[in-house]
């Protein structure tokens, strides 16, 4: 298929499904939007010079956020592939990107050990969250959007209050890179690490 031909030609570093699962975004040197029914590439977005490291769809499926290893962060309109906005270029690689549940805030993080919150409406900075001591590679919002969890290379997970950027607590237990996180329906946070463990945290 066309999609498999794309993957043979280059490394794909990031993937994201649209909320309705009709599209798969794949990030390499470009961003490819693939129709999940027939596996055809329906759009190719020229993002940046370096590889796209993280992708996220807005909860309404109208926007796609993409970030790359050269610090470029862009918001694309899914329907027509139009570039909506480019955020200020970061000096170091962006490794994680996430929309808040209400699509009002975009969170980014990466090699500079800092988590940044941006207003989606105008692309302006909302909060700068400092507290990690190593590279941040994963982000996730709670279902109500009140909390943001960020996981780092050293195994630390920081829990932030989105409204004012306050660091609520640091969850320590993992001994290696936090690879992924997800909030459960009951409010607990699940995390998986390169140390071979999965943990559940009570965050209230």
mmCIF file with all atom_site columns, C-alpha atoms in Angstrom:
data_model
loop_
_atom_site.group_PDB
_atom_site.id
_atom_site.type_symbol
_atom_site.label_atom_id
_atom_site.label_alt_id
_atom_site.label_comp_id
_atom_site.label_asym_id
_atom_site.label_entity_id
_atom_site.label_seq_id
_atom_site.pdbx_PDB_ins_code
_atom_site.Cartn_x
_atom_site.Cartn_y
_atom_site.Cartn_z
_atom_site.occupancy
_atom_site.B_iso_or_equiv
_atom_site.pdbx_formal_charge
_atom_site.auth_seq_id
_atom_site.auth_comp_id
_atom_site.auth_asym_id
_atom_site.auth_atom_id
_atom_site.pdbx_PDB_model_num
ATOM 1   C CA . UNK A 1 1   ? 0.000   0.000  0.000  1.00 0.00 ? 1   UNK A CA 1
ATOM 2   C CA . UNK A 1 2   ? 0.995   3.655  -0.221 1.00 0.00 ? 2   UNK A CA 1
ATOM 3   C CA . UNK A 1 3   ? 1.304   3.842  3.546  1.00 0.00 ? 3   UNK A CA 1
ATOM 4   C CA . UNK A 1 4   ? 3.682   0.912  3.782  1.00 0.00 ? 4   UNK A CA 1
ATOM 5   C CA . UNK A 1 5   ? 5.802   2.411  0.991  1.00 0.00 ? 5   UNK A CA 1
ATOM 6   C CA . UNK A 1 6   ? 6.167   5.576  3.091  1.00 0.00 ? 6   UNK A CA 1
ATOM 7   C CA . UNK A 1 7   ? 7.372   3.591  6.092  1.00 0.00 ? 7   UNK A CA 1
ATOM 8   C CA . UNK A 1 8   ? 9.941   1.688  4.002  1.00 0.00 ? 8   UNK A CA 1
ATOM 9   C CA . UNK A 1 9   ? 11.565  4.913  2.883  1.00 0.00 ? 9   UNK A CA 1
ATOM 10  C CA . UNK A 1 10  ? 12.106  6.524  6.259  1.00 0.00 ? 10  UNK A CA 1
ATOM 11  C CA . UNK A 1 11  ? 11.967  6.182  10.010 1.00 0.00 ? 11  UNK A CA 1
ATOM 12  C CA . UNK A 1 12  ? 8.641   6.955  11.663 1.00 0.00 ? 12  UNK A CA 1
ATOM 13  C CA . UNK A 1 13  ? 9.183   8.336  15.168 1.00 0.00 ? 13  UNK A CA 1
ATOM 14  C CA . UNK A 1 14  ? 5.642   9.254  16.193 1.00 0.00 ? 14  UNK A CA 1
ATOM 15  C CA . UNK A 1 15  ? 2.054   8.122  15.701 1.00 0.00 ? 15  UNK A CA 1
ATOM 16  C CA . UNK A 1 16  ? -1.377  9.418  16.740 1.00 0.00 ? 16  UNK A CA 1
ATOM 17  C CA . UNK A 1 17  ? -4.946  8.371  15.936 1.00 0.00 ? 17  UNK A CA 1
ATOM 18  C CA . UNK A 1 18  ? -7.672  10.952 15.372 1.00 0.00 ? 18  UNK A CA 1
ATOM 19  C CA . UNK A 1 19  ? -10.498 10.779 17.962 1.00 0.00 ? 19  UNK A CA 1
ATOM 20  C CA . UNK A 1 20  ? -12.803 9.032  15.473 1.00 0.00 ? 20  UNK A CA 1
ATOM 21  C CA . UNK A 1 21  ? -9.946  6.671  14.469 1.00 0.00 ? 21  UNK A CA 1
ATOM 22  C CA . UNK A 1 22  ? -10.492 7.500  10.793 1.00 0.00 ? 22  UNK A CA 1
ATOM 23  C CA . UNK A 1 23  ? -7.001  8.975  10.440 1.00 0.00 ? 23  UNK A CA 1
ATOM 24  C CA . UNK A 1 24  ? -3.556  7.927  11.588 1.00 0.00 ? 24  UNK A CA 1
ATOM 25  C CA . UNK A 1 25  ? -0.896  10.625 11.741 1.00 0.00 ? 25  UNK A CA 1
ATOM 26  C CA . UNK A 1 26  ? 2.643   9.334  11.249 1.00 0.00 ? 26  UNK A CA 1
ATOM 27  C CA . UNK A 1 27  ? 5.663   11.534 11.795 1.00 0.00 ? 27  UNK A CA 1
ATOM 28  C CA . UNK A 1 28  ? 8.979   11.116 9.991  1.00 0.00 ? 28  UNK A CA 1
ATOM 29  C CA . UNK A 1 29  ? 10.683  13.844 7.979  1.00 0.00 ? 29  UNK A CA 1
ATOM 30  C CA . UNK A 1 30  ? 7.121   14.863 7.090  1.00 0.00 ? 30  UNK A CA 1
ATOM 31  C CA . UNK A 1 31  ? 3.748   14.274 8.727  1.00 0.00 ? 31  UNK A CA 1
ATOM 32  C CA . UNK A 1 32  ? 1.595   11.779 6.863  1.00 0.00 ? 32  UNK A CA 1
ATOM 33  C CA . UNK A 1 33  ? -2.155  11.524 7.369  1.00 0.00 ? 33  UNK A CA 1
ATOM 34  C CA . UNK A 1 34  ? -3.279  7.988  6.566  1.00 0.00 ? 34  UNK A CA 1
ATOM 35  C CA . UNK A 1 35  ? -6.887  6.874  6.029  1.00 0.00 ? 35  UNK A CA 1
ATOM 36  C CA . UNK A 1 36  ? -7.280  3.907  8.387  1.00 0.00 ? 36  UNK A CA 1
ATOM 37  C CA . UNK A 1 37  ? -9.925  2.225  6.214  1.00 0.00 ? 37  UNK A CA 1
ATOM 38  C CA . UNK A 1 38  ? -7.898  1.833  3.016  1.00 0.00 ? 38  UNK A CA 1
ATOM 39  C CA . UNK A 1 39  ? -4.442  2.719  4.415  1.00 0.00 ? 39  UNK A CA 1
ATOM 40  C CA . UNK A 1 40  ? -3.905  5.433  1.819  1.00 0.00 ? 40  UNK A CA 1
ATOM 41  C CA . UNK A 1 41  ? -1.879  8.570  2.521  1.00 0.00 ? 41  UNK A CA 1
ATOM 42  C CA . UNK A 1 42  ? -4.409  11.386 2.140  1.00 0.00 ? 42  UNK A CA 1
ATOM 43  C CA . UNK A 1 43  ? -2.149  14.316 3.107  1.00 0.00 ? 43  UNK A CA 1
ATOM 44  C CA . UNK A 1 44  ? 1.551   15.066 3.470  1.00 0.00 ? 44  UNK A CA 1
ATOM 45  C CA . UNK A 1 45  ? 2.462   17.967 5.726  1.00 0.00 ? 45  UNK A CA 1
ATOM 46  C CA . UNK A 1 46  ? 5.887   19.580 5.399  1.00 0.00 ? 46  UNK A CA 1
ATOM 47  C CA . UNK A 1 47  ? 6.762   20.150 9.044  1.00 0.00 ? 47  UNK A CA 1
ATOM 48  C CA . UNK A 1 48  ? 10.432  20.973 9.581  1.00 0.00 ? 48  UNK A CA 1
ATOM 49  C CA . UNK A 1 49  ? 13.966  19.948 8.677  1.00 0.00 ? 49  UNK A CA 1
ATOM 50  C CA . UNK A 1 50  ? 14.313  17.370 11.438 1.00 0.00 ? 50  UNK A CA 1
ATOM 51  C CA . UNK A 1 51  ? 12.168  14.365 12.321 1.00 0.00 ? 51  UNK A CA 1
ATOM 52  C CA . UNK A 1 52  ? 8.747   14.775 13.897 1.00 0.00 ? 52  UNK A CA 1
ATOM 53  C CA . UNK A 1 53  ? 9.048   13.357 17.410 1.00 0.00 ? 53  UNK A CA 1
ATOM 54  C CA . UNK A 1 54  ? 5.536   13.832 18.783 1.00 0.00 ? 54  UNK A CA 1
ATOM 55  C CA . UNK A 1 55  ? 1.990   14.220 17.431 1.00 0.00 ? 55  UNK A CA 1
ATOM 56  C CA . UNK A 1 56  ? -1.381  14.919 19.042 1.00 0.00 ? 56  UNK A CA 1
ATOM 57  C CA . UNK A 1 57  ? -4.899  15.461 17.738 1.00 0.00 ? 57  UNK A CA 1
ATOM 58  C CA . UNK A 1 58  ? -7.231  17.892 19.492 1.00 0.00 ? 58  UNK A CA 1
ATOM 59  C CA . UNK A 1 59  ? -10.202 16.193 21.165 1.00 0.00 ? 59  UNK A CA 1
ATOM 60  C CA . UNK A 1 60  ? -12.562 17.550 18.482 1.00 0.00 ? 60  UNK A CA 1
ATOM 61  C CA . UNK A 1 61  ? -10.291 16.154 15.774 1.00 0.00 ? 61  UNK A CA 1
ATOM 62  C CA . UNK A 1 62  ? -9.957  19.495 13.993 1.00 0.00 ? 62  UNK A CA 1
ATOM 63  C CA . UNK A 1 63  ? -6.320  20.237 14.833 1.00 0.00 ? 63  UNK A CA 1
ATOM 64  C CA . UNK A 1 64  ? -3.110  18.234 14.717 1.00 0.00 ? 64  UNK A CA 1
ATOM 65  C CA . UNK A 1 65  ? -0.135  19.386 16.766 1.00 0.00 ? 65  UNK A CA 1
ATOM 66  C CA . UNK A 1 66  ? 3.327   18.296 15.639 1.00 0.00 ? 66  UNK A CA 1
ATOM 67  C CA . UNK A 1 67  ? 6.723   18.821 17.240 1.00 0.00 ? 67  UNK A CA 1
ATOM 68  C CA . UNK A 1 68  ? 10.166  17.898 15.990 1.00 0.00 ? 68  UNK A CA 1
ATOM 69  C CA . UNK A 1 69  ? 13.709  17.277 17.151 1.00 0.00 ? 69  UNK A CA 1
ATOM 70  C CA . UNK A 1 70  ? 14.778  20.725 15.938 1.00 0.00 ? 70  UNK A CA 1
ATOM 71  C CA . UNK A 1 71  ? 12.338  22.446 18.308 1.00 0.00 ? 71  UNK A CA 1
ATOM 72  C CA . UNK A 1 72  ? 9.660   23.373 15.747 1.00 0.00 ? 72  UNK A CA 1
ATOM 73  C CA . UNK A 1 73  ? 6.041   23.196 16.990 1.00 0.00 ? 73  UNK A CA 1
ATOM 74  C CA . UNK A 1 74  ? 3.177   23.612 14.534 1.00 0.00 ? 74  UNK A CA 1
ATOM 75  C CA . UNK A 1 75  ? -0.601  23.356 14.569 1.00 0.00 ? 75  UNK A CA 1
ATOM 76  C CA . UNK A 1 76  ? -2.281  22.044 11.428 1.00 0.00 ? 76  UNK A CA 1
ATOM 77  C CA . UNK A 1 77  ? -5.909  22.064 10.335 1.00 0.00 ? 77  UNK A CA 1
ATOM 78  C CA . UNK A 1 78  ? -6.798  18.423 9.718  1.00 0.00 ? 78  UNK A CA 1
ATOM 79  C CA . UNK A 1 79  ? -9.566  18.996 7.160  1.00 0.00 ? 79  UNK A CA 1
ATOM 80  C CA . UNK A 1 80  ? -7.402  20.755 4.560  1.00 0.00 ? 80  UNK A CA 1
ATOM 81  C CA . UNK A 1 81  ? -3.840  20.374 5.853  1.00 0.00 ? 81  UNK A CA 1
ATOM 82  C CA . UNK A 1 82  ? -3.470  24.128 6.293  1.00 0.00 ? 82  UNK A CA 1
ATOM 83  C CA . UNK A 1 83  ? -0.856  25.445 8.724  1.00 0.00 ? 83  UNK A CA 1
ATOM 84  C CA . UNK A 1 84  ? -2.819  27.265 11.428 1.00 0.00 ? 84  UNK A CA 1
ATOM 85  C CA . UNK A 1 85  ? -0.020  28.431 13.698 1.00 0.00 ? 85  UNK A CA 1
ATOM 86  C CA . UNK A 1 86  ? 3.657   28.008 14.484 1.00 0.00 ? 86  UNK A CA 1
ATOM 87  C CA . UNK A 1 87  ? 4.756   28.414 18.089 1.00 0.00 ? 87  UNK A CA 1
ATOM 88  C CA . UNK A 1 88  ? 8.078   29.993 19.066 1.00 0.00 ? 88  UNK A CA 1
ATOM 89  C CA . UNK A 1 89  ? 10.917  27.667 18.072 1.00 0.00 ? 89  UNK A CA 1
ATOM 90  C CA . UNK A 1 90  ? 12.588  25.924 20.989 1.00 0.00 ? 90  UNK A CA 1
ATOM 91  C CA . UNK A 1 91  ? 16.361  25.642 21.302 1.00 0.00 ? 91  UNK A CA 1
ATOM 92  C CA . UNK A 1 92  ? 16.290  21.929 22.066 1.00 0.00 ? 92  UNK A CA 1
ATOM 93  C CA . UNK A 1 93  ? 14.334  18.893 20.889 1.00 0.00 ? 93  UNK A CA 1
ATOM 94  C CA . UNK A 1 94  ? 10.638  18.574 21.725 1.00 0.00 ? 94  UNK A CA 1
ATOM 95  C CA . UNK A 1 95  ? 9.815   14.988 22.677 1.00 0.00 ? 95  UNK A CA 1
ATOM 96  C CA . UNK A 1 96  ? 6.242   15.200 23.974 1.00 0.00 ? 96  UNK A CA 1
ATOM 97  C CA . UNK A 1 97  ? 3.126   17.176 23.086 1.00 0.00 ? 97  UNK A CA 1
ATOM 98  C CA . UNK A 1 98  ? -0.451  16.980 24.381 1.00 0.00 ? 98  UNK A CA 1
ATOM 99  C CA . UNK A 1 99  ? -3.741  18.882 24.142 1.00 0.00 ? 99  UNK A CA 1
ATOM 100 C CA . UNK A 1 100 ? -5.773  19.569 27.270 1.00 0.00 ? 100 UNK A CA 1
ATOM 101 C CA . UNK A 1 101 ? -9.204  17.853 27.195 1.00 0.00 ? 101 UNK A CA 1
ATOM 102 C CA . UNK A 1 102 ? -10.940 21.156 26.363 1.00 0.00 ? 102 UNK A CA 1
ATOM 103 C CA . UNK A 1 103 ? -8.377  21.909 23.606 1.00 0.00 ? 103 UNK A CA 1
ATOM 104 C CA . UNK A 1 104 ? -7.587  25.280 25.200 1.00 0.00 ? 104 UNK A CA 1
ATOM 105 C CA . UNK A 1 105 ? -4.007  24.421 26.184 1.00 0.00 ? 105 UNK A CA 1
ATOM 106 C CA . UNK A 1 106 ? -1.154  22.652 24.418 1.00 0.00 ? 106 UNK A CA 1
ATOM 107 C CA . UNK A 1 107 ? 1.613   21.187 26.576 1.00 0.00 ? 107 UNK A CA 1
ATOM 108 C CA . UNK A 1 108 ? 5.116   20.563 25.224 1.00 0.00 ? 108 UNK A CA 1
ATOM 109 C CA . UNK A 1 109 ? 8.266   19.157 26.804 1.00 0.00 ? 109 UNK A CA 1
ATOM 110 C CA . UNK A 1 110 ? 11.640  17.789 25.863 1.00 0.00 ? 110 UNK A CA 1
ATOM 111 C CA . UNK A 1 111 ? 15.384  18.036 26.093 1.00 0.00 ? 111 UNK A CA 1
ATOM 112 C CA . UNK A 1 112 ? 15.495  21.342 27.986 1.00 0.00 ? 112 UNK A CA 1
ATOM 113 C CA . UNK A 1 113 ? 13.902  19.615 31.053 1.00 0.00 ? 113 UNK A CA 1
ATOM 114 C CA . UNK A 1 114 ? 11.056  22.130 30.967 1.00 0.00 ? 114 UNK A CA 1
ATOM 115 C CA . UNK A 1 115 ? 7.316   21.704 30.429 1.00 0.00 ? 115 UNK A CA 1
ATOM 116 C CA . UNK A 1 116 ? 5.592   24.567 28.635 1.00 0.00 ? 116 UNK A CA 1
ATOM 117 C CA . UNK A 1 117 ? 1.903   25.363 28.351 1.00 0.00 ? 117 UNK A CA 1
ATOM 118 C CA . UNK A 1 118 ? 0.637   27.331 25.340 1.00 0.00 ? 118 UNK A CA 1
ATOM 119 C CA . UNK A 1 119 ? -2.750  28.887 24.607 1.00 0.00 ? 119 UNK A CA 1
ATOM 120 C CA . UNK A 1 120 ? -4.130  27.139 21.540 1.00 0.00 ? 120 UNK A CA 1
ATOM 121 C CA . UNK A 1 121 ? -6.266  30.153 20.545 1.00 0.00 ? 121 UNK A CA 1
ATOM 122 C CA . UNK A 1 122 ? -3.317  32.475 19.887 1.00 0.00 ? 122 UNK A CA 1
ATOM 123 C CA . UNK A 1 123 ? -0.160  30.400 20.437 1.00 0.00 ? 123 UNK A CA 1
ATOM 124 C CA . UNK A 1 124 ? 0.980   32.566 23.356 1.00 0.00 ? 124 UNK A CA 1
ATOM 125 C CA . UNK A 1 125 ? 2.843   31.092 26.357 1.00 0.00 ? 125 UNK A CA 1
ATOM 126 C CA . UNK A 1 126 ? 0.598   30.330 29.330 1.00 0.00 ? 126 UNK A CA 1
ATOM 127 C CA . UNK A 1 127 ? 2.943   28.686 31.866 1.00 0.00 ? 127 UNK A CA 1
ATOM 128 C CA . UNK A 1 128 ? 6.558   27.540 32.097 1.00 0.00 ? 128 UNK A CA 1
ATOM 129 C CA . UNK A 1 129 ? 6.882   24.565 34.433 1.00 0.00 ? 129 UNK A CA 1
ATOM 130 C CA . UNK A 1 130 ? 10.338  23.953 35.875 1.00 0.00 ? 130 UNK A CA 1
ATOM 131 C CA . UNK A 1 131 ? 11.154  21.170 38.308 1.00 0.00 ? 131 UNK A CA 1
ATOM 132 C CA . UNK A 1 132 ? 12.554  18.246 36.345 1.00 0.00 ? 132 UNK A CA 1
ATOM 133 C CA . UNK A 1 133 ? 16.228  17.342 36.559 1.00 0.00 ? 133 UNK A CA 1
ATOM 134 C CA . UNK A 1 134 ? 16.423  15.413 33.284 1.00 0.00 ? 134 UNK A CA 1
ATOM 135 C CA . UNK A 1 135 ? 14.886  15.190 29.804 1.00 0.00 ? 135 UNK A CA 1
ATOM 136 C CA . UNK A 1 136 ? 11.072  15.038 29.758 1.00 0.00 ? 136 UNK A CA 1
ATOM 137 C CA . UNK A 1 137 ? 9.689   12.484 27.307 1.00 0.00 ? 137 UNK A CA 1
ATOM 138 C CA . UNK A 1 138 ? 6.005   12.011 28.092 1.00 0.00 ? 138 UNK A CA 1
ATOM 139 C CA . UNK A 1 139 ? 2.978   14.131 29.048 1.00 0.00 ? 139 UNK A CA 1
ATOM 140 C CA . UNK A 1 140 ? -0.650  13.441 29.902 1.00 0.00 ? 140 UNK A CA 1
ATOM 141 C CA . UNK A 1 141 ? -3.580  15.518 31.177 1.00 0.00 ? 141 UNK A CA 1
ATOM 142 C CA . UNK A 1 142 ? -6.169  14.304 33.668 1.00 0.00 ? 142 UNK A CA 1
ATOM 143 C CA . UNK A 1 143 ? -9.688  13.823 32.277 1.00 0.00 ? 143 UNK A CA 1
ATOM 144 C CA . UNK A 1 144 ? -10.900 17.124 33.762 1.00 0.00 ? 144 UNK A CA 1
ATOM 145 C CA . UNK A 1 145 ? -7.814  19.009 32.549 1.00 0.00 ? 145 UNK A CA 1
ATOM 146 C CA . UNK A 1 146 ? -6.927  20.193 36.039 1.00 0.00 ? 146 UNK A CA 1
ATOM 147 C CA . UNK A 1 147 ? -3.722  18.162 36.315 1.00 0.00 ? 147 UNK A CA 1
ATOM 148 C CA . UNK A 1 148 ? -0.786  17.509 34.006 1.00 0.00 ? 148 UNK A CA 1
ATOM 149 C CA . UNK A 1 149 ? 1.666   14.670 34.588 1.00 0.00 ? 149 UNK A CA 1
ATOM 150 C CA . UNK A 1 150 ? 5.147   14.754 33.047 1.00 0.00 ? 150 UNK A CA 1
ATOM 151 C CA . UNK A 1 151 ? 7.567   11.830 33.019 1.00 0.00 ? 151 UNK A CA 1
ATOM 152 C CA . UNK A 1 152 ? 11.335  12.097 32.720 1.00 0.00 ? 152 UNK A CA 1
ATOM 153 C CA . UNK A 1 153 ? 14.427  10.150 31.765 1.00 0.00 ? 153 UNK A CA 1
ATOM 154 C CA . UNK A 1 154 ? 15.521  9.775  35.408 1.00 0.00 ? 154 UNK A CA 1
ATOM 155 C CA . UNK A 1 155 ? 12.222  8.074  36.342 1.00 0.00 ? 155 UNK A CA 1
ATOM 156 C CA . UNK A 1 156 ? 10.657  11.054 38.093 1.00 0.00 ? 156 UNK A CA 1
ATOM 157 C CA . UNK A 1 157 ? 7.023   11.977 37.435 1.00 0.00 ? 157 UNK A CA 1
ATOM 158 C CA . UNK A 1 158 ? 5.925   15.522 38.218 1.00 0.00 ? 158 UNK A CA 1
ATOM 159 C CA . UNK A 1 159 ? 2.303   16.380 38.847 1.00 0.00 ? 159 UNK A CA 1
ATOM 160 C CA . UNK A 1 160 ? 1.350   19.964 37.953 1.00 0.00 ? 160 UNK A CA 1
ATOM 161 C CA . UNK A 1 161 ? -1.716  22.124 38.580 1.00 0.00 ? 161 UNK A CA 1
ATOM 162 C CA . UNK A 1 162 ? -2.618  23.460 35.139 1.00 0.00 ? 162 UNK A CA 1
ATOM 163 C CA . UNK A 1 163 ? -4.405  26.622 36.302 1.00 0.00 ? 163 UNK A CA 1
ATOM 164 C CA . UNK A 1 164 ? -1.323  28.219 37.869 1.00 0.00 ? 164 UNK A CA 1
ATOM 165 C CA . UNK A 1 165 ? 1.562   25.907 36.931 1.00 0.00 ? 165 UNK A CA 1
ATOM 166 C CA . UNK A 1 166 ? 2.179   24.858 40.536 1.00 0.00 ? 166 UNK A CA 1
ATOM 167 C CA . UNK A 1 167 ? 4.202   21.685 41.104 1.00 0.00 ? 167 UNK A CA 1
ATOM 168 C CA . UNK A 1 168 ? 1.942   19.632 43.355 1.00 0.00 ? 168 UNK A CA 1
ATOM 169 C CA . UNK A 1 169 ? 4.194   16.626 43.917 1.00 0.00 ? 169 UNK A CA 1
ATOM 170 C CA . UNK A 1 170 ? 6.975   14.505 42.458 1.00 0.00 ? 170 UNK A CA 1
ATOM 171 C CA . UNK A 1 171 ? 6.249   10.791 42.220 1.00 0.00 ? 171 UNK A CA 1
ATOM 172 C CA . UNK A 1 172 ? 9.422   8.785  42.775 1.00 0.00 ? 172 UNK A CA 1
ATOM 173 C CA . UNK A 1 173 ? 9.734   5.043  42.344 1.00 0.00 ? 173 UNK A CA 1
ATOM 174 C CA . UNK A 1 174 ? 10.803  4.382  38.788 1.00 0.00 ? 174 UNK A CA 1
ATOM 175 C CA . UNK A 1 175 ? 14.550  4.003  38.318 1.00 0.00 ? 175 UNK A CA 1
ATOM 176 C CA . UNK A 1 176 ? 14.704  4.588  34.557 1.00 0.00 ? 176 UNK A CA 1
ATOM 177 C CA . UNK A 1 177 ? 13.008  6.504  31.746 1.00 0.00 ? 177 UNK A CA 1
ATOM 178 C CA . UNK A 1 178 ? 9.232   6.938  32.034 1.00 0.00 ? 178 UNK A CA 1
ATOM 179 C CA . UNK A 1 179 ? 7.997   5.700  28.639 1.00 0.00 ? 179 UNK A CA 1
ATOM 180 C CA . UNK A 1 180 ? 4.269   6.322  28.942 1.00 0.00 ? 180 UNK A CA 1
ATOM 181 C CA . UNK A 1 181 ? 1.506   7.472  31.306 1.00 0.00 ? 181 UNK A CA 1
ATOM 182 C CA . UNK A 1 182 ? -2.290  7.544  31.405 1.00 0.00 ? 182 UNK A CA 1
ATOM 183 C CA . UNK A 1 183 ? -4.856  8.747  33.910 1.00 0.00 ? 183 UNK A CA 1
ATOM 184 C CA . UNK A 1 184 ? -7.459  6.139  34.821 1.00 0.00 ? 184 UNK A CA 1
ATOM 185 C CA . UNK A 1 185 ? -11.175 6.867  35.189 1.00 0.00 ? 185 UNK A CA 1
ATOM 186 C CA . UNK A 1 186 ? -10.886 6.757  38.974 1.00 0.00 ? 186 UNK A CA 1
ATOM 187 C CA . UNK A 1 187 ? -8.213  9.484  38.884 1.00 0.00 ? 187 UNK A CA 1
ATOM 188 C CA . UNK A 1 188 ? -5.195  7.273  39.514 1.00 0.00 ? 188 UNK A CA 1
ATOM 189 C CA . UNK A 1 189 ? -2.158  7.625  37.257 1.00 0.00 ? 189 UNK A CA 1
ATOM 190 C CA . UNK A 1 190 ? -0.642  4.609  35.509 1.00 0.00 ? 190 UNK A CA 1
ATOM 191 C CA . UNK A 1 191 ? 2.984   4.772  34.384 1.00 0.00 ? 191 UNK A CA 1
ATOM 192 C CA . UNK A 1 192 ? 5.329   2.448  32.524 1.00 0.00 ? 192 UNK A CA 1
ATOM 193 C CA . UNK A 1 193 ? 9.104   2.672  32.628 1.00 0.00 ? 193 UNK A CA 1
ATOM 194 C CA . UNK A 1 194 ? 12.189  1.298  30.976 1.00 0.00 ? 194 UNK A CA 1
ATOM 195 C CA . UNK A 1 195 ? 13.000  -0.177 34.398 1.00 0.00 ? 195 UNK A CA 1
ATOM 196 C CA . UNK A 1 196 ? 10.522  -2.954 33.528 1.00 0.00 ? 196 UNK A CA 1
ATOM 197 C CA . UNK A 1 197 ? 7.768   -1.903 35.920 1.00 0.00 ? 197 UNK A CA 1
ATOM 198 C CA . UNK A 1 198 ? 4.287   -0.449 35.600 1.00 0.00 ? 198 UNK A CA 1
ATOM 199 C CA . UNK A 1 199 ? 3.015   1.541  38.558 1.00 0.00 ? 199 UNK A CA 1
ATOM 200 C CA . UNK A 1 200 ? -0.298  2.950  39.747 1.00 0.00 ? 200 UNK A CA 1
ATOM 201 C CA . UNK A 1 201 ? -0.241  6.191  41.692 1.00 0.00 ? 201 UNK A CA 1
ATOM 202 C CA . UNK A 1 202 ? -2.878  7.830  43.851 1.00 0.00 ? 202 UNK A CA 1
ATOM 203 C CA . UNK A 1 203 ? -2.560  11.483 42.911 1.00 0.00 ? 203 UNK A CA 1
ATOM 204 C CA . UNK A 1 204 ? -5.322  13.093 44.979 1.00 0.00 ? 204 UNK A CA 1
#
